[in-house]
Amino acid sequence: MTPGAPSADPLTLGRRVRHLRTQRGLTLDQLAADTGVSASQLSLVENGHREPRLGLLSALAQALGVPTASLLDPEPPTRRAALEIALERAQGSPAYARLGLPAVRPSRTLPTEALEALVGLHGELRRRDEAASATPEEARRANTELRRTMRAVHNHLPELEELAEQQLRAAGHGAGPLTHRTVARMAAELGLTILYVDDLPHSTRTVTDLENGRIYLPPASTPGGHGLRSLALQAMAHQLLKHSAPVDYADFLRQRMEINYYAAACLVPRTPALELLRAAKAAKDLAVEDFRDAFGITHETAAWRLTNLATRDLDIPLHFLRVTEDGALTKGYEDDGVGLPADAAGAVEGQHVCRRWAARAVFAQRDRTTEFHQYTDTPGGTFWCSAQTGRNASGSRFSITVGVPYVHAKWFRGRDTAVRARSTCPDDGCCKRPPGELADRWAGRSWPSATMHAHVLAPLPTGSFPGVDDAEVYAFLERHAR
Ligand SMILES: [Zn+2]
């Protein structure tokens, strides 16, 4: 904006000037002469390509016989003007530029009907665009909604439990951990072959070639890990559950939850899982690590899988937390009233859990071979928690915690721990505020520069599947289909 220029929207201002000029029967040349500018300069103003300086603005107001302030009215002067402005805005957007279509000039010869239709189409296009590439806020809302839905059913989906056991039976799976061989047989039952490639598109985890019946997976990263079996099972789940390309972010999240659920239910089938868990409960010797070791899965998958079964089948309400070393919650579930930290919209991801909780206290533990156990008094009651730390592929640490209300601690190994903590969070005085003497010492005498979390701002790229780069994926499929 030019210094001293009024701050109004130039498109609306221009339309208002033109509206008043034609209403008064003045030509562009006449009004230009009255205000001491050239007709071409005035045309630039009317088309919103130039903001008039204050001097010109008052001259225009005077020549048109209106107060200067009324020229700055943010409301378009007529319905037609509003449509013209909307069309220009839409055609100027990056989303429209990507389509490579010509811009239609909203001249007077363009019928209002055509203008209405174009603006309506642009609006719908933008809506679909936004639905596919959800803003972080929409994504968080959808995620919160899904977590609430799942809490209502105690994170248990009977039809997926049944489907997993049925598919395992069909592939002849017996007892013990699910092998790669059995997973390949399950794929074959669906007419699919599993192939490992080292050039999978960056925006994908797996790609399924429906034409040639292939599931492309990345090369083995963690030998003996369940990652690849899980990815293959998730790819199959999309087909088994007859998913179609997600229509919006909520749909994408629901599908992702379902395929994860199915994969976990295959790796840890309900029947043998419940045999093991019920026996351990009867012996008052429940432990996430035993559950993990019996099925050859990660601690995180074992802990999460427990949330599918514990409340519904073992009558044990519980909570699950995945927390990074800085205390941020990356995944959380509870049906035991533990009170996860949440923002105003109810989203828990990215919120910091109390420093006193086991999920954070565990990072200070020297012995990382066994789980860390702690009782924590909170405003919502006393909870017993079991936490374990791990490292992700990039080397940063996280903790996995499973906790239960005090009365249910008796079923678990580690209930005899002497570690006790007290948390009054979300009260700021608990752990969020620095101690008074430190605040006195450092407030105003330090300047920390914050880490920027790129994913907080980046919207998902838009493809036929949210977040997926079509060009990359199709080039990949071509390369391999030959
Ligand atoms: Zn706290």
Coordinates of C-alpha atoms and ligand atoms in Angstrom, one line a residue:
M1 CA 0.0 0.0 0.0
T2 CA 1.2 3.5 -0.8
P3 CA 1.9 5.6 2.3
G4 CA -1.0 7.9 3.1
A5 CA -3.4 5.9 1.0
P6 CA -6.7 4.9 2.6
S7 CA -6.9 1.3 3.5
A8 CA -9.8 0.0 1.5
D9 CA -10.2 -3.0 -0.7
P10 CA -9.2 -1.6 -4.2
L11 CA -11.6 -4.0 -6.1
T12 CA -14.6 -2.8 -4.0
L13 CA -13.5 0.8 -4.1
G14 CA -13.1 0.7 -7.9
R15 CA -16.5 -0.9 -8.4
R16 CA -18.1 1.8 -6.2
V17 CA -16.5 4.6 -8.2
R18 CA -17.7 3.1 -11.5
H19 CA -21.2 2.5 -10.1
L20 CA -21.5 6.1 -8.9
R21 CA -20.0 7.4 -12.2
T22 CA -22.4 5.5 -14.4
Q23 CA -25.3 6.4 -12.1
R24 CA -24.5 10.0 -12.6
G25 CA -24.2 9.6 -16.4
L26 CA -20.5 10.5 -16.6
T27 CA -18.0 9.0 -19.0
L28 CA -14.6 7.9 -17.9
D29 CA -13.1 10.9 -19.7
Q30 CA -15.5 13.4 -18.0
L31 CA -14.8 12.1 -14.5
A32 CA -11.0 12.0 -15.3
A33 CA -11.1 15.6 -16.4
D34 CA -13.1 16.6 -13.3
T35 CA -10.5 15.0 -11.0
G36 CA -7.3 15.9 -12.9
V37 CA -6.1 12.5 -13.8
S38 CA -6.0 10.7 -17.2
A39 CA -8.7 8.4 -18.3
S40 CA -6.4 5.4 -18.3
Q41 CA -5.3 6.1 -14.7
L42 CA -9.0 6.3 -13.6
S43 CA -9.6 3.1 -15.5
L44 CA -6.9 1.4 -13.4
V45 CA -8.6 2.6 -10.2
E46 CA -12.0 1.4 -11.4
N47 CA -10.7 -2.0 -12.2
G48 CA -9.0 -2.3 -8.8
H49 CA -5.5 -2.4 -10.3
R50 CA -4.4 0.8 -8.5
E51 CA -5.2 2.3 -5.1
P52 CA -6.0 6.0 -5.3
R53 CA -4.0 8.3 -3.1
L54 CA -5.9 10.3 -0.6
G55 CA -5.9 13.5 -2.8
L56 CA -7.5 11.6 -5.7
L57 CA -9.9 10.0 -3.4
S58 CA -11.3 13.3 -2.1
A59 CA -11.4 14.7 -5.7
L60 CA -13.4 11.7 -6.8
A61 CA -15.8 12.0 -3.8
Q62 CA -16.3 15.7 -4.6
A63 CA -16.9 15.1 -8.3
L64 CA -19.3 12.3 -7.5
G65 CA -21.1 14.3 -4.7
V66 CA -20.5 11.8 -1.9
P67 CA -18.6 11.9 1.4
T68 CA -15.1 10.4 1.1
A69 CA -15.8 7.9 3.7
S70 CA -18.7 6.4 1.6
L71 CA -16.2 5.5 -1.1
L72 CA -14.4 3.3 1.4
D73 CA -17.5 1.3 2.3
P74 CA -16.4 -2.3 2.3
E75 CA -19.8 -3.5 1.0
P76 CA -19.9 -3.8 -2.9
P77 CA -22.4 -1.2 -4.2
T78 CA -24.6 -3.8 -6.1
R79 CA -25.2 -7.5 -6.3
R80 CA -23.6 -7.4 -9.8
A81 CA -20.5 -5.6 -8.4
A82 CA -20.3 -8.2 -5.7
L83 CA -20.3 -11.0 -8.3
E84 CA -17.7 -9.2 -10.4
I85 CA -15.4 -8.9 -7.4
A86 CA -15.9 -12.5 -6.4
L87 CA -15.1 -13.7 -9.9
E88 CA -11.9 -11.6 -10.1
R89 CA -10.8 -12.9 -6.7
A90 CA -11.4 -16.5 -7.7
Q91 CA -9.6 -16.2 -11.0
G92 CA -6.6 -14.6 -9.3
S93 CA -6.2 -17.5 -6.9
P94 CA -3.3 -20.0 -7.2
A95 CA -5.8 -22.9 -7.3
Y96 CA -7.4 -21.4 -10.5
A97 CA -4.0 -20.6 -12.0
R98 CA -3.0 -24.3 -11.6
L99 CA -5.9 -25.3 -13.9
G100 CA -4.4 -23.4 -16.8
L101 CA -7.7 -22.0 -17.9
P102 CA -8.3 -18.5 -19.3
A103 CA -9.7 -15.7 -17.0
V104 CA -13.1 -14.4 -18.0
R105 CA -13.3 -10.6 -17.8
P106 CA -16.5 -9.6 -16.0
S107 CA -17.3 -6.9 -18.6
R108 CA -20.8 -5.4 -18.9
T109 CA -21.6 -7.7 -21.8
L110 CA -21.2 -10.7 -19.6
P111 CA -24.8 -11.7 -18.6
T112 CA -25.4 -11.7 -14.8
E113 CA -26.6 -15.3 -15.1
A114 CA -23.3 -16.4 -16.5
L115 CA -21.5 -14.4 -13.8
E116 CA -23.7 -16.1 -11.1
A117 CA -22.9 -19.5 -12.6
L118 CA -19.1 -18.9 -12.7
V119 CA -19.0 -17.5 -9.2
G120 CA -21.0 -20.5 -7.9
L121 CA -18.7 -23.0 -9.6
H122 CA -15.6 -21.2 -8.2
G123 CA -17.1 -21.4 -4.7
E124 CA -17.8 -25.1 -5.1
L125 CA -14.3 -25.7 -6.5
R126 CA -12.8 -24.0 -3.5
R127 CA -14.9 -25.9 -1.1
R128 CA -13.8 -29.2 -2.6
D129 CA -10.2 -28.1 -2.7
E130 CA -10.4 -27.2 1.0
A131 CA -12.1 -30.4 1.9
A132 CA -9.4 -32.5 0.2
S133 CA -6.4 -30.5 1.5
A134 CA -7.6 -29.9 5.0
T135 CA -6.3 -27.0 7.0
P136 CA -4.6 -27.9 10.2
E137 CA -7.7 -26.7 12.1
E138 CA -10.1 -28.9 10.0
A139 CA -7.7 -31.9 10.4
R140 CA -7.6 -31.4 14.1
R141 CA -11.4 -31.1 14.3
A142 CA -11.8 -34.3 12.3
N143 CA -9.3 -36.1 14.5
T144 CA -11.0 -35.0 17.7
E145 CA -14.4 -36.1 16.4
L146 CA -13.0 -39.6 15.5
R147 CA -11.3 -40.0 18.9
R148 CA -14.7 -39.2 20.6
T149 CA -16.5 -41.7 18.3
M150 CA -13.9 -44.4 19.2
R151 CA -14.1 -43.6 22.9
A152 CA -17.8 -44.2 22.8
V153 CA -17.2 -47.8 21.7
H154 CA -14.1 -48.3 23.9
N155 CA -11.8 -48.3 20.9
H156 CA -13.3 -51.6 19.9
L157 CA -14.6 -52.5 16.4
P158 CA -16.1 -56.0 16.5
E159 CA -16.6 -56.3 12.7
L160 CA -12.8 -55.6 12.1
E161 CA -11.9 -58.1 14.8
E162 CA -14.0 -60.7 13.0
L163 CA -12.7 -59.9 9.6
A164 CA -9.1 -60.2 10.7
E165 CA -9.7 -63.6 12.3
Q166 CA -11.6 -64.8 9.3
Q167 CA -8.8 -63.7 6.9
L168 CA -6.2 -65.4 9.1
R169 CA -8.1 -68.6 9.2
A170 CA -8.5 -68.6 5.4
A171 CA -4.7 -68.2 5.0
G172 CA -4.2 -71.1 7.4
H173 CA -2.6 -69.1 10.2
G174 CA -2.1 -71.1 13.4
A175 CA -0.7 -70.0 16.7
G176 CA 2.3 -67.7 17.3
P177 CA 3.4 -64.5 15.6
L178 CA 2.2 -63.7 12.1
T179 CA 4.9 -64.5 9.5
H180 CA 5.7 -62.7 6.3
R181 CA 4.9 -65.9 4.5
T182 CA 1.3 -65.9 6.0
V183 CA 0.9 -62.2 5.1
A184 CA 1.9 -63.0 1.5
R185 CA -0.7 -65.9 1.5
M186 CA -3.3 -63.5 2.7
A187 CA -2.4 -61.1 -0.1
A188 CA -2.6 -64.0 -2.6
E189 CA -6.2 -64.8 -1.4
L190 CA -7.0 -61.2 -2.6
G191 CA -5.2 -61.7 -5.9
L192 CA -2.3 -59.5 -4.8
T193 CA 1.5 -60.0 -4.9
I194 CA 3.7 -58.2 -2.5
L195 CA 6.8 -56.5 -4.1
Y196 CA 9.5 -54.6 -2.3
V197 CA 10.9 -51.5 -4.2
D198 CA 13.4 -48.9 -3.2
D199 CA 11.9 -46.0 -5.2
L200 CA 8.4 -45.7 -3.7
P201 CA 7.0 -42.2 -4.1
H202 CA 7.9 -39.9 -1.2
S203 CA 4.3 -39.0 -0.6
T204 CA 3.2 -42.7 -0.1
R205 CA 3.7 -45.5 2.4
T206 CA 2.5 -48.2 -0.1
V207 CA 1.0 -48.2 -3.5
T208 CA -1.4 -50.9 -4.8
D209 CA -1.5 -51.5 -8.5
L210 CA -5.1 -52.7 -8.9
E211 CA -4.6 -53.3 -12.6
N212 CA -1.8 -55.9 -12.2
G213 CA -2.6 -57.0 -8.7
R214 CA 0.5 -55.8 -6.8
I215 CA 1.2 -54.2 -3.5
Y216 CA 4.5 -52.2 -3.6
L217 CA 6.2 -51.9 -0.2
P218 CA 9.4 -50.1 0.8
P219 CA 12.5 -52.3 1.4
A220 CA 12.8 -53.9 4.8
S221 CA 13.9 -51.2 7.2
T222 CA 13.8 -52.9 10.6
P223 CA 14.7 -56.5 10.3
G224 CA 12.3 -58.6 12.4
G225 CA 10.1 -55.5 13.0
H226 CA 6.4 -55.8 12.2
G227 CA 6.5 -52.6 10.1
L228 CA 6.3 -54.3 6.7
R229 CA 3.7 -56.9 7.7
S230 CA 1.6 -54.1 9.1
L231 CA 2.0 -52.0 5.9
A232 CA 1.0 -54.9 3.7
L233 CA -2.0 -55.7 5.9
Q234 CA -3.0 -52.0 5.8
A235 CA -2.8 -52.0 2.0
M236 CA -5.0 -55.1 1.9
A237 CA -7.5 -53.6 4.3
H238 CA -8.3 -50.8 1.9
Q239 CA -9.3 -53.4 -0.6
L240 CA -11.1 -55.7 1.9
L241 CA -13.1 -52.8 3.3
K242 CA -13.9 -51.5 -0.2
H243 CA -12.6 -48.0 0.6
S244 CA -12.9 -45.4 -2.2
A245 CA -10.7 -42.3 -2.5
P246 CA -11.4 -40.3 0.6
V247 CA -13.8 -37.4 0.0
D248 CA -12.5 -35.3 2.9
Y249 CA -10.0 -35.3 5.7
A250 CA -12.5 -37.0 8.2
D251 CA -12.9 -39.8 5.6
F252 CA -9.2 -40.1 5.2
L253 CA -8.7 -40.4 9.0
R254 CA -11.4 -42.9 9.4
Q255 CA -9.9 -45.1 6.6
R256 CA -6.5 -44.7 8.2
M257 CA -7.9 -45.8 11.6
E258 CA -9.7 -48.8 10.1
I259 CA -6.6 -50.1 8.2
N260 CA -4.4 -49.7 11.3
Y261 CA -7.0 -51.4 13.3
Y262 CA -7.3 -54.3 10.8
A263 CA -3.5 -54.7 10.7
A264 CA -3.2 -54.7 14.5
A265 CA -6.0 -57.2 14.7
C266 CA -4.2 -59.5 12.3
L267 CA -0.8 -59.2 14.1
V268 CA -2.5 -59.7 17.4
P269 CA -5.7 -61.7 16.8
R270 CA -8.4 -61.3 19.4
T271 CA -8.9 -64.9 20.4
P272 CA -5.2 -65.8 21.3
A273 CA -4.7 -62.2 22.7
L274 CA -7.6 -62.6 25.1
E275 CA -6.4 -66.1 26.2
L276 CA -3.1 -64.6 27.1
L277 CA -4.5 -61.4 28.7
R278 CA -7.2 -63.3 30.7
A279 CA -4.6 -65.7 32.1
A280 CA -2.3 -62.8 33.0
K281 CA -5.2 -60.9 34.6
A282 CA -6.2 -64.0 36.7
A283 CA -2.6 -64.3 37.8
K284 CA -2.5 -60.6 38.5
D285 CA 0.5 -60.4 36.2
L286 CA -0.6 -58.2 33.3
A287 CA 2.3 -56.5 31.5
V288 CA 2.4 -54.7 28.2
E289 CA 5.9 -56.2 27.5
D290 CA 4.7 -59.8 27.8
F291 CA 1.9 -59.0 25.4
R292 CA 4.4 -57.4 23.0
D293 CA 6.8 -60.3 23.2
A294 CA 4.2 -63.0 22.7
F295 CA 3.1 -61.5 19.3
G296 CA 6.4 -60.1 18.1
I297 CA 5.2 -56.5 17.8
T298 CA 6.5 -53.1 19.0
H299 CA 5.7 -51.8 22.5
E300 CA 3.6 -49.1 20.9
T301 CA 1.5 -51.5 18.9
A302 CA 1.1 -53.8 22.0
A303 CA 0.0 -50.9 24.2
W304 CA -2.4 -49.5 21.5
R305 CA -3.8 -53.0 20.9
L306 CA -4.5 -53.3 24.6
T307 CA -6.8 -50.3 24.3
N308 CA -8.9 -52.2 21.7
L309 CA -9.5 -55.1 24.1
A310 CA -9.0 -54.1 27.8
T311 CA -12.2 -52.2 28.5
R312 CA -14.5 -54.2 26.4
D313 CA -13.2 -57.7 27.1
L314 CA -11.3 -57.4 30.4
D315 CA -13.4 -54.7 32.1
I316 CA -10.3 -52.6 32.6
P317 CA -10.7 -48.9 31.6
L318 CA -7.4 -47.4 30.7
H319 CA -5.4 -44.7 28.9
F320 CA -2.7 -44.7 26.3
L321 CA -0.2 -41.9 25.7
R322 CA 2.6 -41.5 23.2
V323 CA 4.7 -38.5 24.3
T324 CA 7.8 -37.0 22.8
E325 CA 10.8 -36.0 25.0
D326 CA 9.6 -32.4 25.1
G327 CA 6.3 -33.6 26.6
A328 CA 4.0 -33.2 23.6
L329 CA 1.3 -35.8 23.2
T330 CA 1.4 -37.3 19.7
K331 CA -1.2 -39.9 20.2
G332 CA -3.6 -40.3 23.1
Y333 CA -6.7 -42.4 24.1
E334 CA -8.5 -42.7 27.4
D335 CA -11.7 -44.2 28.7
D336 CA -10.7 -44.0 32.3
G337 CA -11.3 -40.3 32.9
V338 CA -7.6 -39.5 33.2
G339 CA -8.2 -36.0 31.7
L340 CA -5.8 -35.7 28.7
P341 CA -4.6 -32.1 28.1
A342 CA -6.7 -30.6 25.3
D343 CA -7.1 -27.4 23.5
A344 CA -10.4 -25.4 23.4
A345 CA -11.6 -27.5 20.5
G346 CA -10.8 -30.8 22.3
A347 CA -7.8 -31.7 20.3
V348 CA -5.1 -33.5 22.3
E349 CA -2.3 -33.8 19.7
G350 CA 0.6 -31.5 20.4
Q351 CA -0.6 -30.7 23.9
H352 CA 1.9 -31.0 26.7
V353 CA 1.2 -33.6 29.4
C354 CA 2.1 -32.9 33.0
R355 CA 5.8 -33.1 33.9
R356 CA 4.8 -35.2 36.9
W357 CA 3.1 -38.0 34.9
A358 CA 4.9 -41.3 34.3
A359 CA 4.9 -40.5 30.5
R360 CA 7.5 -37.8 31.2
A361 CA 9.1 -39.0 34.4
V362 CA 10.2 -42.1 32.5
F363 CA 12.7 -40.1 30.4
A364 CA 14.8 -39.6 33.5
Q365 CA 15.1 -43.3 34.2
R366 CA 18.5 -44.9 33.8
D367 CA 17.3 -48.5 33.4
R368 CA 15.4 -48.7 30.1
T369 CA 15.3 -52.5 29.8
T370 CA 12.1 -52.8 31.8
E371 CA 9.0 -50.7 32.1
F372 CA 8.8 -47.8 34.6
H373 CA 5.9 -47.9 37.0
Q374 CA 4.4 -45.0 39.0
Y375 CA 1.3 -44.0 40.9
T376 CA 0.1 -40.5 40.2
D377 CA -2.4 -38.5 42.2
T378 CA -4.4 -36.2 39.9
P379 CA -7.5 -34.1 40.3
G380 CA -9.3 -37.0 38.5
G381 CA -8.1 -39.6 41.0
T382 CA -5.1 -41.8 41.4
F383 CA -3.7 -43.7 38.4
W384 CA -1.1 -46.4 38.1
C385 CA 1.0 -46.2 35.0
S386 CA 3.5 -48.2 33.1
A387 CA 5.8 -46.4 30.7
Q388 CA 8.5 -47.4 28.3
T389 CA 10.7 -45.3 26.1
G390 CA 11.8 -45.9 22.5
R391 CA 13.4 -44.1 19.6
N392 CA 11.9 -43.3 16.2
A393 CA 13.8 -43.6 12.9
S394 CA 15.2 -40.2 13.2
G395 CA 16.6 -40.9 16.7
S396 CA 14.3 -38.8 18.8
R397 CA 12.9 -40.4 22.0
F398 CA 9.3 -40.9 22.9
S399 CA 7.5 -42.7 25.6
I400 CA 4.6 -45.1 25.5
T401 CA 2.4 -45.2 28.6
V402 CA -0.5 -47.4 29.6
G403 CA -2.3 -46.4 32.7
V404 CA -5.3 -47.5 34.7
P405 CA -7.3 -46.1 37.7
Y406 CA -6.0 -47.1 41.1
V407 CA -8.5 -49.9 41.7
H408 CA -7.3 -51.7 38.5
A409 CA -3.6 -51.5 39.3
K410 CA -4.0 -54.9 41.1
W411 CA -4.1 -56.8 37.8
F412 CA -0.7 -55.5 36.7
R413 CA 2.9 -56.5 37.3
G414 CA 4.6 -53.4 38.8
R415 CA 1.6 -52.5 41.1
D416 CA 4.0 -52.7 44.1
T417 CA 6.1 -49.7 42.9
A418 CA 7.0 -47.2 45.6
V419 CA 7.2 -44.4 43.0
R420 CA 4.5 -41.8 43.7
A421 CA 3.9 -38.4 42.2
R422 CA 1.3 -35.7 42.6
S423 CA -0.1 -33.7 39.7
T424 CA -2.5 -30.7 39.9
C425 CA -2.5 -30.0 36.1
P426 CA -4.2 -28.3 34.3
D427 CA -3.6 -25.9 37.2
D428 CA -0.7 -23.7 35.9
G429 CA 0.9 -23.8 39.3
C430 CA 1.6 -27.6 38.9
C431 CA 4.4 -27.6 36.4
K432 CA 3.7 -25.1 33.7
R433 CA 5.0 -22.0 35.5
P434 CA 8.7 -21.8 36.4
P435 CA 9.5 -21.6 40.1
G436 CA 9.4 -18.0 41.4
E437 CA 13.1 -17.6 42.0
L438 CA 14.0 -18.7 38.4
A439 CA 11.4 -16.4 36.9
D440 CA 12.8 -13.5 38.9
R441 CA 16.3 -14.5 37.7
W442 CA 15.6 -14.9 34.0
A443 CA 12.4 -13.0 33.0
G444 CA 13.5 -10.3 30.5
R445 CA 17.1 -11.5 30.6
S446 CA 16.9 -14.2 28.0
W447 CA 15.7 -14.6 24.4
P448 CA 14.9 -18.2 23.3
S449 CA 14.3 -18.7 19.6
A450 CA 11.5 -21.2 19.1
T451 CA 11.6 -24.3 16.9
M452 CA 9.2 -24.0 14.1
H453 CA 7.1 -27.2 13.5
A454 CA 6.7 -27.2 9.7
H455 CA 3.8 -29.6 9.8
V456 CA 1.7 -27.2 11.8
L457 CA 1.6 -24.8 8.9
A458 CA 1.9 -27.0 5.8
P459 CA -1.4 -28.0 4.3
L460 CA -1.6 -31.4 2.7
P461 CA -0.8 -31.3 -1.0
T462 CA -3.9 -32.0 -3.1
G463 CA -4.0 -35.1 -5.3
S464 CA -6.7 -37.5 -6.1
F465 CA -5.9 -38.8 -2.6
P466 CA -5.3 -36.2 0.1
G467 CA -1.6 -35.7 0.7
V468 CA -0.5 -37.7 -2.3
D469 CA 1.5 -36.4 -5.3
D470 CA -0.3 -37.9 -8.3
A471 CA 2.4 -37.1 -10.8
E472 CA 5.0 -38.9 -8.7
V473 CA 2.7 -41.9 -8.0
Y474 CA 1.7 -42.4 -11.7
A475 CA 5.3 -42.1 -12.9
F476 CA 6.2 -44.8 -10.3
L477 CA 3.4 -47.1 -11.4
E478 CA 4.5 -46.7 -15.1
R479 CA 8.1 -47.5 -14.2
H480 CA 7.1 -50.7 -12.5
A481 CA 4.2 -51.9 -14.6
R482 CA 6.5 -52.5 -17.6
Ligands
ZN1 ZN 1.6 -30.7 36.0

